[in-house]
Amino acid sequence: MSVSFRTARADELPLVLSWAEAEGWNPGPDDAAAFFASDPEGFFVADADTGPVAAISVVNHSDAFAFLGLYLCLPEHRGKGIGFGLWQHALAHAGARCVGLDGVPAQQDNYRKSGFVPAGQTFRFEGQIPADRGAGLRPASEADRDRLCQAEARANGYAKPAFMTAWTQDTDSRRTFTRGTAFATLRRCGRGAKIGPLVADDIDDAKALLMAIAAAFPADPFIIDVPDDQPELTALCKGWGMQASFNTARMYRGPAPIPGRGIRSIATLELG
C-alpha cells in the first residue's frame, strides 16, 4: 500500500467531519469551514490506495501562533505509522510558531514526545441551562466584529482575527449573540448545541447571557468546554446540574499564551 500526504481541499472537509462524528466528537457541520477561512493551507490528509485515510489540521492564525486539531485516522489504518507521518508533515506547516492543541488523556504522552507541554485542562459540561429571556440579548452584527475579535484575543492570550471573523458570521447552524460587553456563539451539532467561545467580564454577565440564549434557542443538551482556570464558570455549570463528560489537556509546543482576566470558554475542542 502506498501512502502520500497532501493539503486537503475545502470539499473534503465534510468527509473529515464525518470521521470526527463517528469517533463521538460531535462537531458542528460548519466548524471546519471557519478554520479553513483562517488558513486554507492548514488542513491535511493522508492518501492510501483507496483515497483519504487520515486527517489533521494545523491552522496558522498569525505569524506567531498556530493550533493543531482534527487529528484522525480510520480504524483499519491505525498502527501503520500513517497518522504519525501525517502529523510530522502537517506540523512543518507551522514553522517556528507556537502550536497549541487539546489532547485526550490517551494521547498526551505521545504529544509530549513531540515537544508539547501541558498548560491546563478543559472539562466538557453537558446538560440544561435555565431559561430566562431577560433583556438586552441581540444577534451580533458586523459593527460588533472588531470588538468581539479583540475581546476574544484578550481572553485567550492570542489573536485569531480571520477565524473569529468567520466564526461569528451566522450560518444555518451557528449564531453569535451579545449582551452588553459579553458575547457567545451557539452552534447546533449532531447532538445538542455547543456554546463557545463565551467571553464575559464577570460571572453575572456570563450567567445572564447563557440563560438568555437558552430561552431563545433551547437545546438538549447544551455543551460548554470550560478551562480549569475558570472556577466560577465551573461552579455555575455544576450548580445547574450539568455533568462533566470528559476532559482534555491544553498543551503547547512553545511559550504558552497568558489568558486574560474575566470569564471564558473554549470555541471547539476538535479544532481549537
Short mmCIF file of C-alpha atoms in Angstrom, two decimals:
data_model
loop_
_atom_site.label_atom_id
_atom_site.label_comp_id
_atom_site.label_asym_id
_atom_site.label_seq_id
_atom_site.Cartn_x
_atom_site.Cartn_y
_atom_site.Cartn_z
CA MET A 1 0.00 0.00 0.00
CA SER A 2 1.37 3.42 -0.99
CA VAL A 3 0.73 6.45 1.24
CA SER A 4 1.16 10.13 0.44
CA PHE A 5 0.46 13.35 2.34
CA ARG A 6 -1.08 16.49 0.90
CA THR A 7 -3.08 19.62 1.66
CA ALA A 8 -6.81 18.94 1.91
CA ARG A 9 -9.39 20.62 -0.30
CA ALA A 10 -12.39 22.52 1.03
CA ASP A 11 -14.76 19.94 -0.45
CA GLU A 12 -13.08 17.22 1.65
CA LEU A 13 -13.86 18.88 4.99
CA PRO A 14 -17.35 17.30 5.31
CA LEU A 15 -15.75 13.84 4.94
CA VAL A 16 -13.26 14.58 7.73
CA LEU A 17 -16.02 15.95 9.97
CA SER A 18 -17.98 12.73 9.35
CA TRP A 19 -14.98 10.79 10.69
CA ALA A 20 -15.00 13.02 13.78
CA GLU A 21 -18.71 12.38 14.21
CA ALA A 22 -18.10 8.61 14.01
CA GLU A 23 -15.50 8.99 16.79
CA GLY A 24 -18.12 10.64 19.01
CA TRP A 25 -16.61 14.13 18.79
CA ASN A 26 -19.97 15.71 17.89
CA PRO A 27 -18.67 18.62 15.74
CA GLY A 28 -20.85 21.31 14.24
CA PRO A 29 -21.42 20.99 10.48
CA ASP A 30 -19.82 24.38 9.77
CA ASP A 31 -16.92 24.13 12.22
CA ALA A 32 -14.09 23.33 9.83
CA ALA A 33 -15.09 26.00 7.30
CA ALA A 34 -14.32 28.82 9.75
CA PHE A 35 -10.82 27.45 10.37
CA PHE A 36 -10.33 26.92 6.64
CA ALA A 37 -11.17 30.60 6.14
CA SER A 38 -8.35 31.46 8.54
CA ASP A 39 -5.79 29.24 6.79
CA PRO A 40 -6.80 27.43 3.56
CA GLU A 41 -3.45 25.63 3.58
CA GLY A 42 -3.89 24.35 7.15
CA PHE A 43 -5.77 21.06 6.56
CA PHE A 44 -4.03 17.85 5.51
CA VAL A 45 -4.93 14.29 4.55
CA ALA A 46 -3.05 11.05 4.05
CA ASP A 47 -3.99 9.24 0.85
CA ALA A 48 -3.74 5.47 0.54
CA ASP A 49 -4.72 3.34 -2.43
CA THR A 50 -8.42 3.82 -1.64
CA GLY A 51 -8.27 7.60 -1.00
CA PRO A 52 -8.01 9.65 2.21
CA VAL A 53 -7.49 7.55 5.36
CA ALA A 54 -6.22 10.13 7.90
CA ALA A 55 -6.53 13.86 8.52
CA ILE A 56 -5.18 16.67 10.67
CA SER A 57 -5.36 20.46 10.84
CA VAL A 58 -2.54 22.84 11.73
CA VAL A 59 -4.10 26.26 11.27
CA ASN A 60 -1.76 29.26 11.28
CA HIS A 61 -3.70 32.06 12.98
CA SER A 62 -0.84 34.57 12.98
CA ASP A 63 2.89 34.83 12.40
CA ALA A 64 3.41 33.64 15.99
CA PHE A 65 0.61 31.16 16.72
CA ALA A 66 -0.98 28.01 15.24
CA PHE A 67 -3.41 25.40 16.54
CA LEU A 68 -3.50 21.68 15.80
CA GLY A 69 -6.72 19.68 15.72
CA LEU A 70 -8.95 17.24 13.86
CA TYR A 71 -6.26 14.54 14.15
CA LEU A 72 -7.92 11.36 12.89
CA CYS A 73 -7.03 8.06 11.28
CA LEU A 74 -9.54 5.48 10.09
CA PRO A 75 -9.53 2.47 12.46
CA GLU A 76 -8.42 -0.04 9.82
CA HIS A 77 -5.33 2.05 9.05
CA ARG A 78 -4.11 2.66 12.60
CA GLY A 79 -0.84 1.20 13.86
CA LYS A 80 0.87 1.57 10.48
CA GLY A 81 2.63 4.90 11.05
CA ILE A 82 0.28 6.77 8.74
CA GLY A 83 -1.12 9.09 11.39
CA PHE A 84 2.29 9.99 12.80
CA GLY A 85 3.70 10.58 9.33
CA LEU A 86 0.86 12.97 8.59
CA TRP A 87 1.41 14.61 12.00
CA GLN A 88 5.03 15.38 11.14
CA HIS A 89 4.11 16.57 7.65
CA ALA A 90 1.43 18.94 8.99
CA LEU A 91 3.48 20.35 11.86
CA ALA A 92 6.05 21.59 9.37
CA HIS A 93 3.34 23.98 8.14
CA ALA A 94 3.52 25.85 11.48
CA GLY A 95 7.22 26.58 11.12
CA ALA A 96 8.60 28.26 14.24
CA ARG A 97 5.18 29.29 15.55
CA CYS A 98 3.92 28.31 18.98
CA VAL A 99 1.44 25.47 18.41
CA GLY A 100 -1.45 24.60 20.72
CA LEU A 101 -3.64 21.51 20.91
CA ASP A 102 -6.28 19.89 23.11
CA GLY A 103 -5.13 16.35 23.86
CA VAL A 104 -7.24 13.45 25.11
CA PRO A 105 -5.65 11.55 28.04
CA ALA A 106 -4.69 8.52 25.91
CA GLN A 107 -2.53 10.64 23.58
CA GLN A 108 -0.88 13.10 25.94
CA ASP A 109 2.32 11.09 26.38
CA ASN A 110 2.70 10.90 22.60
CA TYR A 111 2.25 14.65 22.30
CA ARG A 112 4.93 15.22 24.93
CA LYS A 113 7.36 13.28 22.73
CA SER A 114 6.78 15.91 20.04
CA GLY A 115 7.61 18.75 22.43
CA PHE A 116 4.13 19.64 23.68
CA VAL A 117 3.86 20.66 27.34
CA PRO A 118 0.61 20.68 29.38
CA ALA A 119 -0.66 24.12 30.39
CA GLY A 120 -4.00 23.19 31.96
CA GLN A 121 -7.12 21.11 31.41
CA THR A 122 -10.51 21.70 29.82
CA PHE A 123 -13.68 20.00 31.06
CA ARG A 124 -16.76 19.47 28.89
CA PHE A 125 -20.03 20.15 30.72
CA GLU A 126 -23.31 18.90 29.29
CA GLY A 127 -26.88 19.45 30.45
CA GLN A 128 -29.62 22.03 30.70
CA ILE A 129 -29.27 25.77 31.25
CA PRO A 130 -32.18 27.52 32.99
CA ALA A 131 -34.01 29.77 30.54
CA ASP A 132 -34.50 33.46 31.35
CA ARG A 133 -35.14 35.71 28.41
CA GLY A 134 -34.11 38.77 30.38
CA ALA A 135 -33.22 41.91 28.46
CA GLY A 136 -30.54 43.07 26.12
CA LEU A 137 -29.80 39.87 24.15
CA ARG A 138 -29.26 40.58 20.46
CA PRO A 139 -27.58 38.95 17.47
CA ALA A 140 -24.03 40.12 16.87
CA SER A 141 -23.73 42.40 13.86
CA GLU A 142 -20.96 43.41 11.51
CA ALA A 143 -20.47 46.51 13.64
CA ASP A 144 -19.58 44.24 16.60
CA ARG A 145 -16.98 42.20 14.74
CA ASP A 146 -13.80 44.05 15.70
CA ARG A 147 -14.89 44.30 19.33
CA LEU A 148 -15.59 40.57 19.54
CA CYS A 149 -12.25 39.67 17.93
CA GLN A 150 -10.37 41.92 20.34
CA ALA A 151 -12.27 40.64 23.40
CA GLU A 152 -11.63 37.01 22.46
CA ALA A 153 -7.92 37.73 21.90
CA ARG A 154 -7.61 39.36 25.33
CA ALA A 155 -9.44 36.47 26.97
CA ASN A 156 -7.27 33.71 25.46
CA GLY A 157 -3.94 35.50 25.19
CA TYR A 158 -3.61 35.16 21.42
CA ALA A 159 -5.38 36.67 18.42
CA LYS A 160 -7.03 34.79 15.57
CA PRO A 161 -8.94 37.53 13.72
CA ALA A 162 -9.62 35.67 10.45
CA PHE A 163 -11.08 32.72 12.32
CA MET A 164 -13.21 34.90 14.62
CA THR A 165 -14.50 36.94 11.69
CA ALA A 166 -15.69 33.73 10.03
CA TRP A 167 -16.87 32.06 13.27
CA THR A 168 -19.09 34.99 14.25
CA GLN A 169 -20.81 35.12 10.86
CA ASP A 170 -24.24 33.46 11.02
CA THR A 171 -24.73 30.13 9.22
CA ASP A 172 -27.61 27.67 9.15
CA SER A 173 -26.20 26.01 12.30
CA ARG A 174 -24.27 28.77 14.06
CA ARG A 175 -25.21 32.16 15.55
CA THR A 176 -23.39 34.65 17.77
CA PHE A 177 -25.12 36.76 20.41
CA THR A 178 -24.08 39.67 22.56
CA ARG A 179 -25.47 41.15 25.76
CA GLY A 180 -23.71 44.26 26.96
CA THR A 181 -19.99 43.54 26.64
CA ALA A 182 -20.44 39.75 26.86
CA PHE A 183 -20.81 37.53 23.80
CA ALA A 184 -21.12 33.85 22.94
CA THR A 185 -21.51 31.68 19.85
CA LEU A 186 -24.11 28.90 19.79
CA ARG A 187 -23.91 26.17 17.20
CA ARG A 188 -26.15 23.18 16.59
CA CYS A 189 -24.23 19.90 16.50
CA GLY A 190 -25.16 16.32 15.74
CA ARG A 191 -26.31 16.12 19.36
CA GLY A 192 -27.45 19.22 21.22
CA ALA A 193 -25.79 22.62 20.90
CA LYS A 194 -22.35 23.85 21.93
CA ILE A 195 -21.74 27.33 23.31
CA GLY A 196 -18.27 28.68 22.64
CA PRO A 197 -16.44 30.84 22.80
CA LEU A 198 -18.10 32.60 25.71
CA VAL A 199 -16.38 35.82 26.81
CA ALA A 200 -17.67 37.99 29.65
CA ASP A 201 -16.30 40.48 32.15
CA ASP A 202 -17.70 38.60 35.14
CA ILE A 203 -19.77 35.57 36.09
CA ASP A 204 -23.01 37.56 36.45
CA ASP A 205 -22.72 38.76 32.84
CA ALA A 206 -21.90 35.23 31.68
CA LYS A 207 -24.85 33.76 33.59
CA ALA A 208 -27.34 36.28 32.20
CA LEU A 209 -26.09 35.76 28.64
CA LEU A 210 -26.24 31.96 28.86
CA MET A 211 -29.75 31.96 30.34
CA ALA A 212 -30.99 34.38 27.68
CA ILE A 213 -29.56 32.19 24.91
CA ALA A 214 -31.20 29.12 26.48
CA ALA A 215 -34.56 30.92 26.43
CA ALA A 216 -34.23 31.99 22.81
CA PHE A 217 -32.71 28.76 21.43
CA PRO A 218 -33.44 25.73 23.63
CA ALA A 219 -31.30 22.61 23.16
CA ASP A 220 -30.86 19.18 24.72
CA PRO A 221 -28.16 19.17 25.88
CA PHE A 222 -26.19 22.38 25.97
CA ILE A 223 -22.42 21.75 25.89
CA ILE A 224 -19.76 24.14 27.26
CA ASP A 225 -15.99 23.47 27.26
CA VAL A 226 -14.56 25.13 30.38
CA PRO A 227 -10.83 25.63 31.15
CA ASP A 228 -9.77 24.58 34.64
CA ASP A 229 -8.69 28.15 35.48
CA GLN A 230 -12.38 29.16 35.34
CA PRO A 231 -13.69 28.10 38.79
CA GLU A 232 -16.68 30.45 38.69
CA LEU A 233 -17.90 29.14 35.34
CA THR A 234 -17.26 25.57 36.51
CA ALA A 235 -19.33 26.20 39.65
CA LEU A 236 -22.12 27.76 37.57
CA CYS A 237 -22.31 24.73 35.27
CA LYS A 238 -22.29 22.32 38.21
CA GLY A 239 -24.92 24.39 40.02
CA TRP A 240 -27.21 23.98 37.02
CA GLY A 241 -26.73 20.22 37.19
CA MET A 242 -24.54 20.00 34.10
CA GLN A 243 -22.24 16.96 34.11
CA ALA A 244 -18.55 16.81 33.15
CA SER A 245 -18.46 14.22 30.36
CA PHE A 246 -14.72 14.22 29.63
CA ASN A 247 -11.61 16.37 29.76
CA THR A 248 -8.60 17.22 27.63
CA ALA A 249 -5.20 18.76 28.32
CA ARG A 250 -4.39 22.09 26.70
CA MET A 251 -0.79 21.67 25.51
CA TYR A 252 1.66 23.93 23.71
CA ARG A 253 4.86 23.49 21.77
CA GLY A 254 6.49 26.81 22.55
CA PRO A 255 5.67 29.53 25.09
CA ALA A 256 2.10 29.15 26.35
CA PRO A 257 -0.12 32.24 25.88
CA ILE A 258 -1.22 34.02 29.06
CA PRO A 259 -5.04 34.22 29.30
CA GLY A 260 -6.65 37.49 30.33
CA ARG A 261 -9.00 38.19 33.20
CA GLY A 262 -12.73 37.53 33.07
CA ILE A 263 -14.88 34.56 32.07
CA ARG A 264 -14.18 32.45 29.01
CA SER A 265 -14.96 29.09 27.45
CA ILE A 266 -13.33 27.27 24.51
CA ALA A 267 -14.70 27.61 20.96
CA THR A 268 -14.16 23.97 19.97
CA LEU A 269 -12.06 21.15 21.36
CA GLU A 270 -11.96 19.47 17.96
CA LEU A 271 -10.18 22.32 16.16
CA GLY A 272 -9.05 24.87 18.75
#
